[in-house]
C-alpha positions as YAML, in Angstrom:
chain: A
units: angstrom
residues:
- id: 1
  name: MET
  ca: [0.00, 0.00, 0.00]
- id: 2
  name: PRO
  ca: [1.12, 3.62, -0.44]
- id: 3
  name: ARG
  ca: [2.79, 5.81, 2.16]
- id: 4
  name: ILE
  ca: [1.12, 9.12, 2.97]
- id: 5
  name: ALA
  ca: [1.79, 12.07, 5.26]
- id: 6
  name: ALA
  ca: [-0.35, 12.53, 8.36]
- id: 7
  name: GLY
  ca: [-1.94, 15.62, 6.82]
- id: 8
  name: GLU
  ca: [-3.23, 13.51, 3.92]
- id: 9
  name: LEU
  ca: [-5.10, 11.01, 6.09]
- id: 10
  name: LEU
  ca: [-8.32, 13.04, 6.29]
- id: 11
  name: ALA
  ca: [-8.55, 13.23, 2.49]
- id: 12
  name: ARG
  ca: [-7.86, 9.51, 2.23]
- id: 13
  name: LEU
  ca: [-10.63, 8.67, 4.70]
- id: 14
  name: ALA
  ca: [-13.02, 11.06, 2.95]
- id: 15
  name: LYS
  ca: [-12.96, 8.82, -0.12]
- id: 16
  name: GLY
  ca: [-15.24, 6.52, 1.84]
- id: 17
  name: LYS
  ca: [-13.48, 3.26, 1.08]
- id: 18
  name: PRO
  ca: [-12.73, 1.37, 4.34]
- id: 19
  name: VAL
  ca: [-9.09, 1.04, 5.35]
- id: 20
  name: PRO
  ca: [-8.60, -2.41, 6.92]
- id: 21
  name: ALA
  ca: [-5.15, -1.75, 8.39]
- id: 22
  name: LEU
  ca: [-2.89, 1.26, 8.90]
- id: 23
  name: LEU
  ca: [0.61, 1.75, 10.25]
- id: 24
  name: LEU
  ca: [1.26, 5.03, 12.09]
- id: 25
  name: LEU
  ca: [5.03, 5.23, 11.69]
- id: 26
  name: GLY
  ca: [7.01, 7.90, 13.53]
- id: 27
  name: ASP
  ca: [7.62, 9.55, 16.89]
- id: 28
  name: GLU
  ca: [5.67, 12.83, 16.66]
- id: 29
  name: ALA
  ca: [3.05, 12.50, 19.41]
- id: 30
  name: TYR
  ca: [0.86, 15.34, 18.14]
- id: 31
  name: LEU
  ca: [0.56, 13.86, 14.63]
- id: 32
  name: ARG
  ca: [-0.07, 10.39, 16.03]
- id: 33
  name: ASP
  ca: [-2.81, 11.63, 18.36]
- id: 34
  name: SER
  ca: [-4.41, 13.60, 15.53]
- id: 35
  name: CYS
  ca: [-4.53, 10.49, 13.34]
- id: 36
  name: ARG
  ca: [-5.97, 8.41, 16.17]
- id: 37
  name: ALA
  ca: [-8.74, 10.94, 16.71]
- id: 38
  name: LEU
  ca: [-9.56, 11.08, 12.98]
- id: 39
  name: LEU
  ca: [-9.85, 7.30, 12.75]
- id: 40
  name: VAL
  ca: [-12.07, 6.94, 15.80]
- id: 41
  name: GLU
  ca: [-14.29, 9.81, 14.66]
- id: 42
  name: LYS
  ca: [-14.58, 8.31, 11.18]
- id: 43
  name: TYR
  ca: [-15.40, 4.72, 12.10]
- id: 44
  name: VAL
  ca: [-17.01, 4.61, 15.55]
- id: 45
  name: PRO
  ca: [-20.11, 6.55, 16.73]
- id: 46
  name: GLU
  ca: [-19.46, 8.56, 19.87]
- id: 47
  name: SER
  ca: [-22.02, 6.58, 21.87]
- id: 48
  name: ALA
  ca: [-20.22, 3.30, 21.09]
- id: 49
  name: ARG
  ca: [-16.60, 4.29, 21.67]
- id: 50
  name: GLU
  ca: [-16.43, 2.76, 25.12]
- id: 51
  name: TRP
  ca: [-17.00, -0.68, 23.56]
- id: 52
  name: ALA
  ca: [-15.75, -0.34, 19.99]
- id: 53
  name: VAL
  ca: [-12.32, 1.22, 20.55]
- id: 54
  name: SER
  ca: [-9.61, -1.06, 21.95]
- id: 55
  name: ARG
  ca: [-5.97, -0.41, 22.78]
- id: 56
  name: PHE
  ca: [-3.22, -2.99, 23.18]
- id: 57
  name: SER
  ca: [0.57, -2.94, 23.40]
- id: 58
  name: ALA
  ca: [2.81, -5.27, 21.43]
- id: 59
  name: GLY
  ca: [5.50, -4.43, 23.96]
- id: 60
  name: SER
  ca: [3.46, -6.15, 26.67]
- id: 61
  name: ASN
  ca: [2.91, -9.35, 24.66]
- id: 62
  name: TYR
  ca: [-0.70, -8.53, 23.82]
- id: 63
  name: LEU
  ca: [-0.44, -9.00, 20.06]
- id: 64
  name: ALA
  ca: [-2.45, -12.24, 20.04]
- id: 65
  name: ALA
  ca: [-5.16, -10.72, 22.25]
- id: 66
  name: ALA
  ca: [-5.33, -7.64, 20.02]
- id: 67
  name: LEU
  ca: [-5.75, -9.70, 16.85]
- id: 68
  name: ALA
  ca: [-8.38, -11.84, 18.55]
- id: 69
  name: GLN
  ca: [-10.29, -8.66, 19.41]
- id: 70
  name: ALA
  ca: [-9.93, -7.50, 15.80]
- id: 71
  name: GLN
  ca: [-11.69, -10.70, 14.68]
- id: 72
  name: THR
  ca: [-14.51, -10.29, 17.23]
- id: 73
  name: HIS
  ca: [-17.65, -8.39, 16.23]
- id: 74
  name: PRO
  ca: [-17.90, -5.10, 18.18]
- id: 75
  name: MET
  ca: [-20.77, -4.30, 20.53]
- id: 76
  name: LEU
  ca: [-23.26, -1.56, 19.63]
- id: 77
  name: SER
  ca: [-21.32, -0.47, 16.56]
- id: 78
  name: PRO
  ca: [-21.02, -1.71, 12.97]
- id: 79
  name: GLN
  ca: [-17.28, -0.96, 13.01]
- id: 80
  name: GLN
  ca: [-14.50, -1.03, 15.58]
- id: 81
  name: VAL
  ca: [-10.99, 0.41, 15.78]
- id: 82
  name: VAL
  ca: [-8.24, -1.67, 17.38]
- id: 83
  name: PHE
  ca: [-4.94, 0.05, 18.22]
- id: 84
  name: ILE
  ca: [-1.72, -1.92, 18.73]
- id: 85
  name: GLU
  ca: [1.06, 0.31, 20.08]
- id: 86
  name: GLU
  ca: [4.85, -0.25, 20.34]
- id: 87
  name: LEU
  ca: [4.98, -2.61, 17.39]
- id: 88
  name: GLU
  ca: [8.75, -2.07, 17.17]
- id: 89
  name: ALA
  ca: [9.02, -4.24, 20.30]
- id: 90
  name: LEU
  ca: [8.53, -7.29, 18.07]
- id: 91
  name: GLU
  ca: [11.89, -6.62, 16.41]
- id: 92
  name: SER
  ca: [13.74, -7.12, 19.69]
- id: 93
  name: LEU
  ca: [12.21, -10.54, 20.43]
- id: 94
  name: GLY
  ca: [14.20, -13.72, 20.05]
- id: 95
  name: GLU
  ca: [14.12, -15.17, 16.55]
- id: 96
  name: GLU
  ca: [11.55, -17.88, 17.28]
- id: 97
  name: LYS
  ca: [9.12, -15.58, 19.13]
- id: 98
  name: ARG
  ca: [9.58, -12.82, 16.58]
- id: 99
  name: ASP
  ca: [8.86, -15.13, 13.64]
- id: 100
  name: ALA
  ca: [5.75, -16.47, 15.37]
- id: 101
  name: ALA
  ca: [4.44, -12.96, 16.09]
- id: 102
  name: VAL
  ca: [5.12, -11.76, 12.54]
- id: 103
  name: ALA
  ca: [3.41, -14.86, 11.11]
- id: 104
  name: LEU
  ca: [0.37, -14.20, 13.30]
- id: 105
  name: LEU
  ca: [0.14, -10.60, 12.13]
- id: 106
  name: ASP
  ca: [0.74, -11.56, 8.51]
- id: 107
  name: ALA
  ca: [-2.07, -14.12, 8.64]
- id: 108
  name: TYR
  ca: [-4.49, -11.48, 9.90]
- id: 109
  name: LEU
  ca: [-3.45, -8.93, 7.27]
- id: 110
  name: LYS
  ca: [-4.03, -11.49, 4.52]
- id: 111
  name: ASN
  ca: [-7.66, -11.81, 5.64]
- id: 112
  name: PRO
  ca: [-8.61, -8.76, 7.76]
- id: 113
  name: ALA
  ca: [-11.98, -8.57, 9.47]
- id: 114
  name: PRO
  ca: [-14.33, -6.33, 7.42]
- id: 115
  name: PHE
  ca: [-15.77, -4.73, 10.56]
- id: 116
  name: THR
  ca: [-12.37, -3.70, 12.00]
- id: 117
  name: THR
  ca: [-9.85, -0.98, 11.29]
- id: 118
  name: LEU
  ca: [-6.56, -2.21, 12.71]
- id: 119
  name: VAL
  ca: [-4.17, 0.61, 13.62]
- id: 120
  name: LEU
  ca: [-0.57, -0.46, 14.17]
- id: 121
  name: GLU
  ca: [1.83, 2.04, 15.73]
- id: 122
  name: ALA
  ca: [5.63, 2.15, 15.75]
- id: 123
  name: ALA
  ca: [8.14, 4.91, 16.39]
- id: 124
  name: HIS
  ca: [10.53, 3.24, 13.96]
- id: 125
  name: LEU
  ca: [10.89, -0.04, 12.06]
- id: 126
  name: ASP
  ca: [13.77, -1.69, 10.24]
- id: 127
  name: GLN
  ca: [12.51, -1.87, 6.67]
- id: 128
  name: ARG
  ca: [15.02, -4.61, 5.92]
- id: 129
  name: MET
  ca: [13.33, -7.02, 8.31]
- id: 130
  name: ARG
  ca: [10.33, -9.17, 7.41]
- id: 131
  name: LEU
  ca: [8.00, -7.23, 9.72]
- id: 132
  name: GLY
  ca: [8.75, -3.92, 8.03]
- id: 133
  name: LYS
  ca: [8.38, -5.41, 4.56]
- id: 134
  name: ILE
  ca: [5.00, -7.01, 5.36]
- id: 135
  name: LEU
  ca: [3.61, -3.81, 6.83]
- id: 136
  name: ALA
  ca: [4.86, -1.72, 3.90]
- id: 137
  name: GLU
  ca: [3.06, -4.08, 1.54]
- id: 138
  name: LYS
  ca: [-0.19, -4.74, 3.41]
- id: 139
  name: THR
  ca: [-1.02, -1.59, 5.39]
- id: 140
  name: LEU
  ca: [-1.58, 2.06, 4.62]
- id: 141
  name: VAL
  ca: [1.57, 3.63, 6.06]
- id: 142
  name: VAL
  ca: [0.98, 7.07, 7.57]
- id: 143
  name: ALA
  ca: [4.11, 9.04, 8.42]
- id: 144
  name: VAL
  ca: [3.73, 10.63, 11.87]
- id: 145
  name: SER
  ca: [7.13, 12.28, 12.05]
- id: 146
  name: LEU
  ca: [8.58, 15.63, 11.09]
- id: 147
  name: GLY
  ca: [11.62, 14.30, 9.24]
- id: 148
  name: GLU
  ca: [15.23, 13.72, 10.16]
- id: 149
  name: ASN
  ca: [16.72, 17.16, 9.54]
- id: 150
  name: ASP
  ca: [15.89, 20.74, 10.48]
- id: 151
  name: ARG
  ca: [14.74, 21.67, 6.98]
- id: 152
  name: ASP
  ca: [12.25, 18.79, 6.77]
- id: 153
  name: ARG
  ca: [10.94, 19.44, 10.28]
- id: 154
  name: ARG
  ca: [10.44, 23.14, 9.59]
- id: 155
  name: ALA
  ca: [8.73, 22.38, 6.27]
- id: 156
  name: ALA
  ca: [6.32, 19.97, 7.99]
- id: 157
  name: ALA
  ca: [5.53, 22.54, 10.69]
- id: 158
  name: ILE
  ca: [4.82, 25.17, 8.02]
- id: 159
  name: VAL
  ca: [2.43, 22.81, 6.23]
- id: 160
  name: GLU
  ca: [0.67, 22.05, 9.53]
- id: 161
  name: ALA
  ca: [0.36, 25.77, 10.33]
- id: 162
  name: LYS
  ca: [-1.35, 26.37, 6.99]
- id: 163
  name: ARG
  ca: [-3.64, 23.37, 7.51]
- id: 164
  name: LEU
  ca: [-4.64, 24.54, 10.99]
- id: 165
  name: ALA
  ca: [-5.37, 28.02, 9.65]
- id: 166
  name: ALA
  ca: [-7.54, 26.64, 6.85]
- id: 167
  name: GLU
  ca: [-9.36, 24.43, 9.35]
- id: 168
  name: ARG
  ca: [-10.19, 27.53, 11.39]
- id: 169
  name: LYS
  ca: [-11.12, 29.51, 8.26]
- id: 170
  name: VAL
  ca: [-8.49, 32.20, 8.75]
- id: 171
  name: ALA
  ca: [-6.05, 33.54, 6.17]
- id: 172
  name: LEU
  ca: [-2.34, 33.89, 6.87]
- id: 173
  name: GLU
  ca: [-0.35, 36.85, 5.60]
- id: 174
  name: PRO
  ca: [2.76, 35.84, 3.61]
- id: 175
  name: GLY
  ca: [5.51, 34.69, 5.96]
- id: 176
  name: VAL
  ca: [3.25, 34.06, 8.96]
- id: 177
  name: ALA
  ca: [3.29, 30.25, 8.69]
- id: 178
  name: GLU
  ca: [7.09, 30.24, 8.38]
- id: 179
  name: GLU
  ca: [7.59, 32.61, 11.29]
- id: 180
  name: LEU
  ca: [5.16, 30.72, 13.51]
- id: 181
  name: ALA
  ca: [7.00, 27.45, 12.79]
- id: 182
  name: ASP
  ca: [10.24, 29.13, 13.89]
- id: 183
  name: LEU
  ca: [8.67, 30.54, 17.04]
- id: 184
  name: VAL
  ca: [7.35, 27.20, 18.29]
- id: 185
  name: ALA
  ca: [10.54, 25.28, 17.38]
- id: 186
  name: ASP
  ca: [8.50, 22.80, 15.31]
- id: 187
  name: ASP
  ca: [6.50, 21.77, 18.42]
- id: 188
  name: LEU
  ca: [3.18, 20.90, 16.78]
- id: 189
  name: LEU
  ca: [1.17, 20.81, 19.99]
- id: 190
  name: LEU
  ca: [2.38, 24.31, 20.84]
- id: 191
  name: LEU
  ca: [1.72, 25.29, 17.22]
- id: 192
  name: ARG
  ca: [-1.91, 24.21, 17.53]
- id: 193
  name: ASN
  ca: [-2.36, 26.10, 20.80]
- id: 194
  name: GLU
  ca: [-0.87, 29.29, 19.35]
- id: 195
  name: MET
  ca: [-3.01, 28.99, 16.21]
- id: 196
  name: GLU
  ca: [-6.13, 28.72, 18.38]
- id: 197
  name: LYS
  ca: [-5.13, 31.92, 20.14]
- id: 198
  name: LEU
  ca: [-4.35, 33.71, 16.87]
- id: 199
  name: ALA
  ca: [-7.61, 32.60, 15.23]
- id: 200
  name: ILE
  ca: [-9.64, 33.97, 18.14]
- id: 201
  name: HIS
  ca: [-7.68, 37.22, 17.98]
- id: 202
  name: ALA
  ca: [-8.37, 37.50, 14.22]
- id: 203
  name: ALA
  ca: [-12.11, 37.73, 15.03]
- id: 204
  name: GLU
  ca: [-14.13, 39.20, 12.17]
- id: 205
  name: SER
  ca: [-11.14, 40.01, 9.96]
- id: 206
  name: ARG
  ca: [-10.33, 36.26, 9.71]
- id: 207
  name: ARG
  ca: [-6.76, 37.25, 8.89]
- id: 208
  name: ILE
  ca: [-3.57, 36.64, 10.88]
- id: 209
  name: ARG
  ca: [-0.82, 39.22, 10.38]
- id: 210
  name: ARG
  ca: [2.86, 39.21, 11.36]
- id: 211
  name: GLU
  ca: [2.05, 41.93, 13.91]
- id: 212
  name: ASP
  ca: [-0.32, 39.46, 15.57]
- id: 213
  name: LEU
  ca: [2.53, 36.99, 16.05]
- id: 214
  name: GLU
  ca: [4.59, 39.53, 17.91]
- id: 215
  name: ALA
  ca: [1.63, 40.71, 19.96]
- id: 216
  name: LEU
  ca: [0.39, 37.25, 20.97]
- id: 217
  name: VAL
  ca: [3.03, 34.57, 20.42]
- id: 218
  name: VAL
  ca: [6.22, 36.48, 21.11]
- id: 219
  name: SER
  ca: [4.79, 38.75, 23.79]
- id: 220
  name: ASN
  ca: [5.43, 36.32, 26.64]
- id: 221
  name: ARG
  ca: [9.11, 36.02, 25.70]
- id: 222
  name: ARG
  ca: [9.66, 39.40, 24.02]
- id: 223
  name: ALA
  ca: [11.29, 41.02, 27.04]
- id: 224
  name: THR
  ca: [13.54, 38.00, 27.47]
- id: 225
  name: VAL
  ca: [14.81, 37.82, 23.89]
- id: 226
  name: TRP
  ca: [15.32, 41.54, 23.31]
- id: 227
  name: LYS
  ca: [17.02, 42.10, 26.65]
- id: 228
  name: LEU
  ca: [19.18, 39.11, 25.83]
- id: 229
  name: SER
  ca: [20.10, 40.59, 22.45]
- id: 230
  name: GLU
  ca: [21.44, 43.69, 24.21]
- id: 231
  name: MET
  ca: [23.50, 41.53, 26.58]
- id: 232
  name: ILE
  ca: [24.95, 39.50, 23.71]
- id: 233
  name: ALA
  ca: [25.69, 42.62, 21.66]
- id: 234
  name: SER
  ca: [27.49, 44.08, 24.70]
- id: 235
  name: ARG
  ca: [29.25, 40.71, 25.36]
- id: 236
  name: LYS
  ca: [27.80, 40.49, 28.88]
- id: 237
  name: ALA
  ca: [27.96, 36.70, 28.98]
- id: 238
  name: ARG
  ca: [27.55, 36.08, 32.70]
- id: 239
  name: GLU
  ca: [24.67, 38.55, 32.87]
- id: 240
  name: ALA
  ca: [23.00, 36.70, 29.97]
- id: 241
  name: MET
  ca: [23.51, 33.34, 31.69]
- id: 242
  name: ASP
  ca: [22.01, 34.60, 34.93]
- id: 243
  name: PHE
  ca: [19.11, 36.13, 33.00]
- id: 244
  name: LEU
  ca: [18.27, 32.81, 31.31]
- id: 245
  name: SER
  ca: [18.74, 30.92, 34.57]
- id: 246
  name: ARG
  ca: [16.13, 33.15, 36.24]
- id: 247
  name: ALA
  ca: [13.78, 32.60, 33.30]
- id: 248
  name: LEU
  ca: [14.09, 28.84, 33.80]
- id: 249
  name: ARG
  ca: [13.33, 29.16, 37.50]
- id: 250
  name: HIS
  ca: [10.24, 31.22, 36.64]
- id: 251
  name: GLY
  ca: [8.86, 28.39, 34.53]
- id: 252
  name: GLU
  ca: [10.02, 29.21, 30.99]
- id: 253
  name: GLU
  ca: [10.42, 26.11, 28.81]
- id: 254
  name: PRO
  ca: [14.04, 25.83, 27.60]
- id: 255
  name: VAL
  ca: [13.10, 24.65, 24.09]
- id: 256
  name: GLY
  ca: [10.65, 27.53, 23.76]
- id: 257
  name: MET
  ca: [13.31, 29.99, 24.92]
- id: 258
  name: VAL
  ca: [15.75, 28.70, 22.31]
- id: 259
  name: ALA
  ca: [13.06, 29.02, 19.63]
- id: 260
  name: ALA
  ca: [12.38, 32.62, 20.68]
- id: 261
  name: ILE
  ca: [16.10, 33.45, 20.59]
- id: 262
  name: ALA
  ca: [16.36, 31.88, 17.11]
- id: 263
  name: TRP
  ca: [13.43, 34.05, 16.01]
- id: 264
  name: MET
  ca: [15.21, 37.09, 17.42]
- id: 265
  name: TYR
  ca: [18.42, 36.21, 15.54]
- id: 266
  name: ARG
  ca: [16.51, 35.95, 12.27]
- id: 267
  name: LYS
  ca: [14.99, 39.36, 12.98]
- id: 268
  name: LEU
  ca: [18.47, 40.82, 13.52]
- id: 269
  name: ILE
  ca: [19.59, 39.38, 10.18]
- id: 270
  name: GLU
  ca: [16.50, 40.91, 8.53]
- id: 271
  name: VAL
  ca: [17.35, 44.28, 10.08]
- id: 272
  name: GLN
  ca: [20.88, 44.09, 8.66]
- id: 273
  name: GLU
  ca: [19.45, 43.35, 5.21]
- id: 274
  name: LEU
  ca: [17.15, 46.39, 5.18]
- id: 275
  name: ARG
  ca: [18.07, 49.21, 2.82]
- id: 276
  name: GLY
  ca: [17.71, 52.78, 3.99]
- id: 277
  name: ALA
  ca: [16.27, 51.93, 7.42]
- id: 278
  name: ALA
  ca: [18.10, 54.21, 9.81]
- id: 279
  name: SER
  ca: [15.46, 54.68, 12.51]
- id: 280
  name: PRO
  ca: [13.41, 52.33, 14.72]
- id: 281
  name: TRP
  ca: [10.22, 53.58, 13.09]
- id: 282
  name: GLN
  ca: [11.51, 52.62, 9.65]
- id: 283
  name: VAL
  ca: [12.50, 49.16, 10.91]
- id: 284
  name: ALA
  ca: [9.14, 48.75, 12.65]
- id: 285
  name: GLY
  ca: [7.29, 49.70, 9.48]
- id: 286
  name: GLN
  ca: [9.24, 47.45, 7.13]
- id: 287
  name: LEU
  ca: [9.44, 44.38, 9.40]
- id: 288
  name: ARG
  ca: [6.05, 44.84, 11.08]
- id: 289
  name: MET
  ca: [7.53, 45.01, 14.59]
- id: 290
  name: GLN
  ca: [6.62, 46.96, 17.68]
- id: 291
  name: PRO
  ca: [8.63, 50.25, 17.74]
- id: 292
  name: GLU
  ca: [10.29, 49.48, 21.10]
- id: 293
  name: SER
  ca: [11.42, 46.07, 19.83]
- id: 294
  name: ALA
  ca: [12.62, 47.62, 16.58]
- id: 295
  name: ALA
  ca: [14.79, 50.11, 18.50]
- id: 296
  name: ILE
  ca: [16.55, 47.31, 20.39]
- id: 297
  name: ALA
  ca: [16.86, 45.20, 17.23]
- id: 298
  name: LEU
  ca: [18.44, 48.07, 15.30]
- id: 299
  name: GLY
  ca: [20.99, 48.71, 18.05]
- id: 300
  name: SER
  ca: [21.91, 45.04, 18.42]
- id: 301
  name: ALA
  ca: [22.08, 44.45, 14.66]
- id: 302
  name: ARG
  ca: [24.64, 47.24, 14.38]
- id: 303
  name: LYS
  ca: [26.85, 45.70, 17.07]
- id: 304
  name: ILE
  ca: [26.74, 41.99, 16.17]
- id: 305
  name: PRO
  ca: [28.59, 41.07, 12.94]
- id: 306
  name: ARG
  ca: [26.57, 39.17, 10.34]
- id: 307
  name: GLU
  ca: [28.98, 36.22, 10.48]
- id: 308
  name: GLN
  ca: [28.35, 35.96, 14.22]
- id: 309
  name: LEU
  ca: [24.57, 36.00, 13.69]
- id: 310
  name: LEU
  ca: [24.78, 33.23, 11.08]
- id: 311
  name: ALA
  ca: [27.01, 31.16, 13.38]
- id: 312
  name: GLY
  ca: [24.48, 31.81, 16.14]
- id: 313
  name: ILE
  ca: [21.68, 30.25, 14.07]
- id: 314
  name: VAL
  ca: [23.78, 27.07, 13.80]
- id: 315
  name: ALA
  ca: [24.51, 27.13, 17.55]
- id: 316
  name: LEU
  ca: [20.80, 27.53, 18.31]
- id: 317
  name: ARG
  ca: [19.93, 24.49, 16.20]
- id: 318
  name: GLU
  ca: [22.57, 22.46, 18.02]
- id: 319
  name: CYS
  ca: [21.24, 23.62, 21.39]
- id: 320
  name: ASP
  ca: [17.70, 22.67, 20.36]
- id: 321
  name: SER
  ca: [18.92, 19.16, 19.46]
- id: 322
  name: ARG
  ca: [20.79, 18.82, 22.76]
- id: 323
  name: LEU
  ca: [17.73, 19.84, 24.77]
- id: 324
  name: LYS
  ca: [15.37, 17.54, 22.87]
- id: 325
  name: GLY
  ca: [17.85, 14.67, 23.02]
- id: 326
  name: GLY
  ca: [18.41, 15.05, 26.75]
- id: 327
  name: THR
  ca: [22.20, 14.97, 26.32]
- id: 328
  name: LEU
  ca: [22.68, 18.04, 28.52]
- id: 329
  name: GLY
  ca: [20.71, 19.67, 31.33]
- id: 330
  name: ALA
  ca: [18.73, 22.79, 30.46]
- id: 331
  name: GLU
  ca: [20.87, 25.29, 32.38]
- id: 332
  name: ALA
  ca: [24.15, 23.79, 31.16]
- id: 333
  name: ALA
  ca: [22.87, 23.75, 27.58]
- id: 334
  name: LEU
  ca: [21.84, 27.42, 27.78]
- id: 335
  name: ASP
  ca: [25.16, 28.40, 29.38]
- id: 336
  name: PHE
  ca: [27.02, 26.70, 26.54]
- id: 337
  name: LEU
  ca: [24.74, 28.42, 24.05]
- id: 338
  name: VAL
  ca: [25.49, 31.86, 25.50]
- id: 339
  name: ALA
  ca: [29.23, 31.15, 25.28]
- id: 340
  name: GLN
  ca: [28.80, 30.25, 21.61]
- id: 341
  name: LEU
  ca: [26.67, 33.32, 20.87]
- id: 342
  name: ILE
  ca: [29.12, 35.68, 22.57]
- id: 343
  name: GLY
  ca: [31.95, 34.24, 20.51]
- id: 344
  name: PRO
  ca: [35.71, 33.81, 21.13]
- id: 345
  name: GLY
  ca: [37.25, 35.30, 24.22]
- id: 346
  name: PHE
  ca: [34.67, 34.18, 26.77]
- id: 347
  name: GLY
  ca: [36.03, 31.86, 29.40]
- id: 348
  name: GLY
  ca: [32.83, 30.53, 30.94]
- id: 349
  name: ARG
  ca: [30.72, 30.92, 34.04]
- id: 350
  name: SER
  ca: [32.42, 31.21, 37.42]
- id: 351
  name: PHE
  ca: [30.98, 28.96, 40.12]
...
């Protein structure tokens, strides 16, 4: 069967033809949950979901029980949805147990129950192994991941931003989807929450502008990022570290802070690229920023060399990966980030 993106699932289901088995492949929880909700809404009436929606885990040796349920007529519903999570656990079984489990699953997929939609879930699968090959051939594979590199992840977040806007019947000004993806660091759950807020703010105009992003999405972190830009421009490394440390203690999410700093760095690069903008009001008008933010941005952009800003974008991506991968604690990761942003000549924090 074909492989589709999570955003294409709704259109696929709208065709009306039943899908006997799907594989949700990937580790993006928001996309996976969205697909789950679509499938349940499509196939099971709300009044019957207590009886006609089942969840099992292959990691807990419940594969046989799950397939038995899939072959059992549901109560109070013409269709049922059976979820089997952690399918990748089958790959780590001993050869004999793995072969038996794969054979059991293969036998079901050759003759699936017409009243069941079987939803298999795996964060990753080795496509060279028999399990991966069978599922690629006999299920509709839905990619629930954002891709392996920053470009793919950002592109997927931009597509999701546009989809969420269309779903809420609001128009996005050019550049809004891209900027929103940057601001939320490709966190799709946060993206959805921010889009809800922006759509409500759009009210009767049904249009989201770049000014709205700064007013609503950036506002909570605006003071942090612009004050930080002044500290970096003035090479006040220890002051910047202490500032971020306080923000962490006050409940700021480290990944969100890094995303906001990355947004700020892109704004500084945009300021440097402006032609004939010598005053904060000119910057504010051309980049659709608040005048007070534009004044700080103009001052910082004049002090920080372009090469240092471009290197900072790379450092911010690396910091984002370290935080998401758990390879370094939040405060240590942010301290290291500040040292990179300040550039050569900084010796580190004194303890």
